[in-house]
Coordinates of C-alpha atoms and ligand atoms in Angstrom, one line a residue:
M1 CA -23.2 18.7 -24.5
A2 CA -22.4 16.3 -22.0
E3 CA -21.6 12.8 -23.1
P4 CA -24.9 10.3 -21.9
K5 CA -23.3 8.1 -19.1
S6 CA -23.1 4.7 -20.1
D7 CA -23.9 1.9 -18.0
I8 CA -20.3 0.3 -17.0
S9 CA -19.5 -1.9 -14.5
E10 CA -15.8 -0.4 -14.3
V11 CA -14.8 1.7 -11.3
E12 CA -14.6 5.8 -12.2
I13 CA -11.8 7.4 -11.0
S14 CA -10.9 11.3 -10.5
R15 CA -8.0 12.7 -10.0
D16 CA -9.5 13.9 -6.8
H17 CA -10.2 10.5 -5.6
L18 CA -7.1 9.3 -6.8
A19 CA -5.4 11.7 -4.1
E20 CA -7.9 10.5 -1.3
L21 CA -6.8 6.7 -2.1
L22 CA -3.2 7.9 -2.1
N23 CA -3.9 9.5 1.6
E24 CA -5.3 6.1 2.6
D25 CA -2.0 4.4 1.5
L26 CA -0.4 7.2 3.1
S27 CA -1.9 6.3 6.5
R28 CA -1.4 2.5 5.8
E29 CA 2.5 3.6 5.2
Y30 CA 2.6 5.3 8.5
Q31 CA 0.8 2.1 10.0
A32 CA 3.6 0.2 8.5
I33 CA 6.4 2.3 9.9
I34 CA 5.0 2.5 13.3
A35 CA 4.6 -1.4 13.5
Y36 CA 8.0 -2.3 12.0
V37 CA 10.0 0.3 14.4
V38 CA 8.1 -1.8 17.4
Y39 CA 8.0 -5.0 16.1
S40 CA 11.7 -5.2 15.0
Q41 CA 12.7 -4.2 18.3
V42 CA 10.8 -6.4 20.8
L43 CA 11.0 -9.6 18.8
S44 CA 13.2 -11.4 21.0
G45 CA 14.7 -15.0 20.9
A46 CA 17.3 -16.7 18.9
E47 CA 14.6 -18.0 16.5
Y48 CA 13.7 -14.4 15.5
M49 CA 17.0 -12.7 15.0
G50 CA 16.7 -13.0 11.4
I51 CA 13.4 -11.7 11.0
A52 CA 13.9 -8.9 13.5
A53 CA 16.6 -7.6 11.4
Q54 CA 14.1 -7.8 8.3
L55 CA 11.5 -5.7 9.9
E56 CA 14.6 -3.1 10.7
L57 CA 15.0 -2.7 6.9
H58 CA 11.1 -2.9 6.4
A59 CA 10.8 0.1 8.3
K60 CA 13.1 2.1 6.6
Q61 CA 11.5 1.4 3.1
E62 CA 8.4 2.1 4.6
L63 CA 9.4 5.6 5.2
D64 CA 10.6 6.2 1.9
H65 CA 7.1 4.7 0.4
A66 CA 5.4 7.3 2.8
L67 CA 7.7 10.1 1.3
T68 CA 7.2 9.3 -2.2
I69 CA 3.4 9.0 -1.9
S70 CA 3.3 12.0 0.0
R71 CA 4.9 13.6 -3.0
Q72 CA 2.4 12.4 -5.4
I73 CA -0.6 13.6 -3.6
D74 CA 1.3 17.1 -3.4
Y75 CA 1.3 17.0 -7.2
L76 CA -2.2 16.3 -7.5
G77 CA -2.6 19.4 -5.4
K78 CA -3.9 17.9 -1.9
M79 CA -2.6 17.8 1.3
P80 CA -0.9 14.5 2.4
A81 CA -2.5 12.7 5.4
V82 CA -1.1 12.8 9.0
V83 CA -2.7 9.8 10.9
P84 CA -1.8 6.4 10.5
K85 CA -4.2 3.6 10.3
P86 CA -4.3 1.8 13.6
V87 CA -1.2 -0.7 14.8
R88 CA -2.1 -4.0 16.5
T89 CA 0.2 -5.0 19.1
S90 CA 0.7 -8.6 20.9
K91 CA 2.9 -10.1 23.1
D92 CA 3.1 -13.5 20.9
P93 CA 5.9 -13.2 17.9
T94 CA 3.8 -15.0 15.6
E95 CA 0.7 -13.0 15.9
M96 CA 2.8 -10.0 15.5
L97 CA 4.2 -11.2 12.3
R98 CA 0.4 -12.2 11.3
F99 CA -0.5 -8.9 11.6
D100 CA 2.1 -7.7 9.7
L101 CA 1.6 -10.2 7.0
E102 CA -2.0 -9.3 6.8
N103 CA -1.1 -5.5 6.4
E104 CA 1.2 -6.1 3.5
N105 CA -1.6 -8.0 2.0
E106 CA -4.1 -5.3 2.3
T107 CA -1.3 -2.8 1.1
V108 CA -0.6 -5.1 -1.8
R109 CA -3.9 -5.6 -2.8
N110 CA -4.3 -1.5 -2.8
Y111 CA -1.1 -0.7 -4.9
R112 CA -2.1 -3.0 -7.6
D113 CA -5.6 -1.3 -7.7
R114 CA -3.9 1.8 -7.6
I115 CA -1.3 1.3 -10.4
R116 CA -4.5 0.5 -12.8
Q117 CA -6.1 3.7 -11.7
C118 CA -2.9 6.2 -12.2
E119 CA -2.6 4.4 -15.8
A120 CA -6.4 5.2 -16.2
L121 CA -6.0 8.7 -15.6
G122 CA -2.8 8.7 -17.9
E123 CA -0.2 9.0 -14.9
F124 CA 1.9 6.7 -16.2
A125 CA 5.2 8.4 -14.1
M126 CA 3.1 7.8 -10.7
A127 CA 2.0 4.5 -11.8
E128 CA 5.7 3.5 -12.4
Q129 CA 6.6 4.9 -8.7
I130 CA 3.9 2.9 -7.1
R131 CA 5.3 -0.1 -9.2
Q132 CA 8.5 0.2 -7.6
I133 CA 6.9 0.4 -4.3
L134 CA 5.0 -2.7 -5.0
M135 CA 7.8 -4.6 -5.6
Q136 CA 9.2 -4.1 -1.9
E137 CA 5.8 -4.6 -0.6
Q138 CA 5.6 -8.2 -2.3
D139 CA 9.0 -8.9 -0.8
H140 CA 7.8 -7.7 2.6
Q141 CA 4.9 -9.9 2.2
I142 CA 7.7 -13.0 1.0
D143 CA 9.8 -12.1 4.0
L144 CA 6.6 -12.6 6.8
A145 CA 5.4 -15.5 5.0
T146 CA 8.6 -17.2 5.1
A147 CA 9.1 -16.6 8.9
L148 CA 5.7 -17.7 9.3
G149 CA 6.2 -20.8 7.1
V150 CA 3.2 -20.0 5.4
E151 CA 2.5 -19.5 1.2
V152 CA 2.6 -16.2 0.1
P153 CA -1.1 -15.3 -0.3
D154 CA -2.8 -14.6 -3.5
V155 CA -4.3 -11.2 -3.6
S156 CA -4.4 -10.9 -7.3
G157 CA -7.8 -9.9 -8.8
G158 CA -9.0 -6.3 -8.3
L159 CA -10.7 -3.8 -10.1
R160 CA -11.0 -2.3 -13.3
V161 CA -10.8 1.2 -13.8
R162 CA -11.7 3.6 -16.4
P163 CA -11.3 7.8 -16.2
L164 CA -13.8 9.9 -15.2
R165 CA -15.4 11.3 -18.1
K166 CA -15.0 14.9 -18.5
L167 CA -18.5 16.9 -18.9
A168 CA -18.1 18.8 -22.1
Ligands
LIG1 FE1 5.2 0.7 2.2
LIG2 FE1 5.4 -3.3 3.3

């Protein structure tokens, strides 16, 4: 007999929906790889040398993230996405760095949700993998905010999740 659906405010999550959300994360990782590959090379001027070197390191870390996320999507029985989110460019170095910071903020917000969603589904190992990625994304945020001379934005908050009820 099916359990009656209660009136809940939390977001329900299924494994299929988790795989879809991970594919969005993967598209954001591709976006980050492309942005960091390009930005790290075109940022010129003595004042940007330090951050350009950091962006090169970010590019490599984003590739690792993409590999980890694809592995989780495959584990959930889905096909990893192949299309990046759009990459914004600018001739203005400060604007480029601001785009990067905005993307990192969005990424951090999403991974925080994803960890809660993985845990709601009992996917604790996956949550742990994403936690490792999140730590690096937060470092990226700090690197960019420092280069821009701004505070690291607070993107905490996020949603409460519960596993989708199985119909008996
Ligand atoms: Fe990443
Ligand atoms: Fe990042």
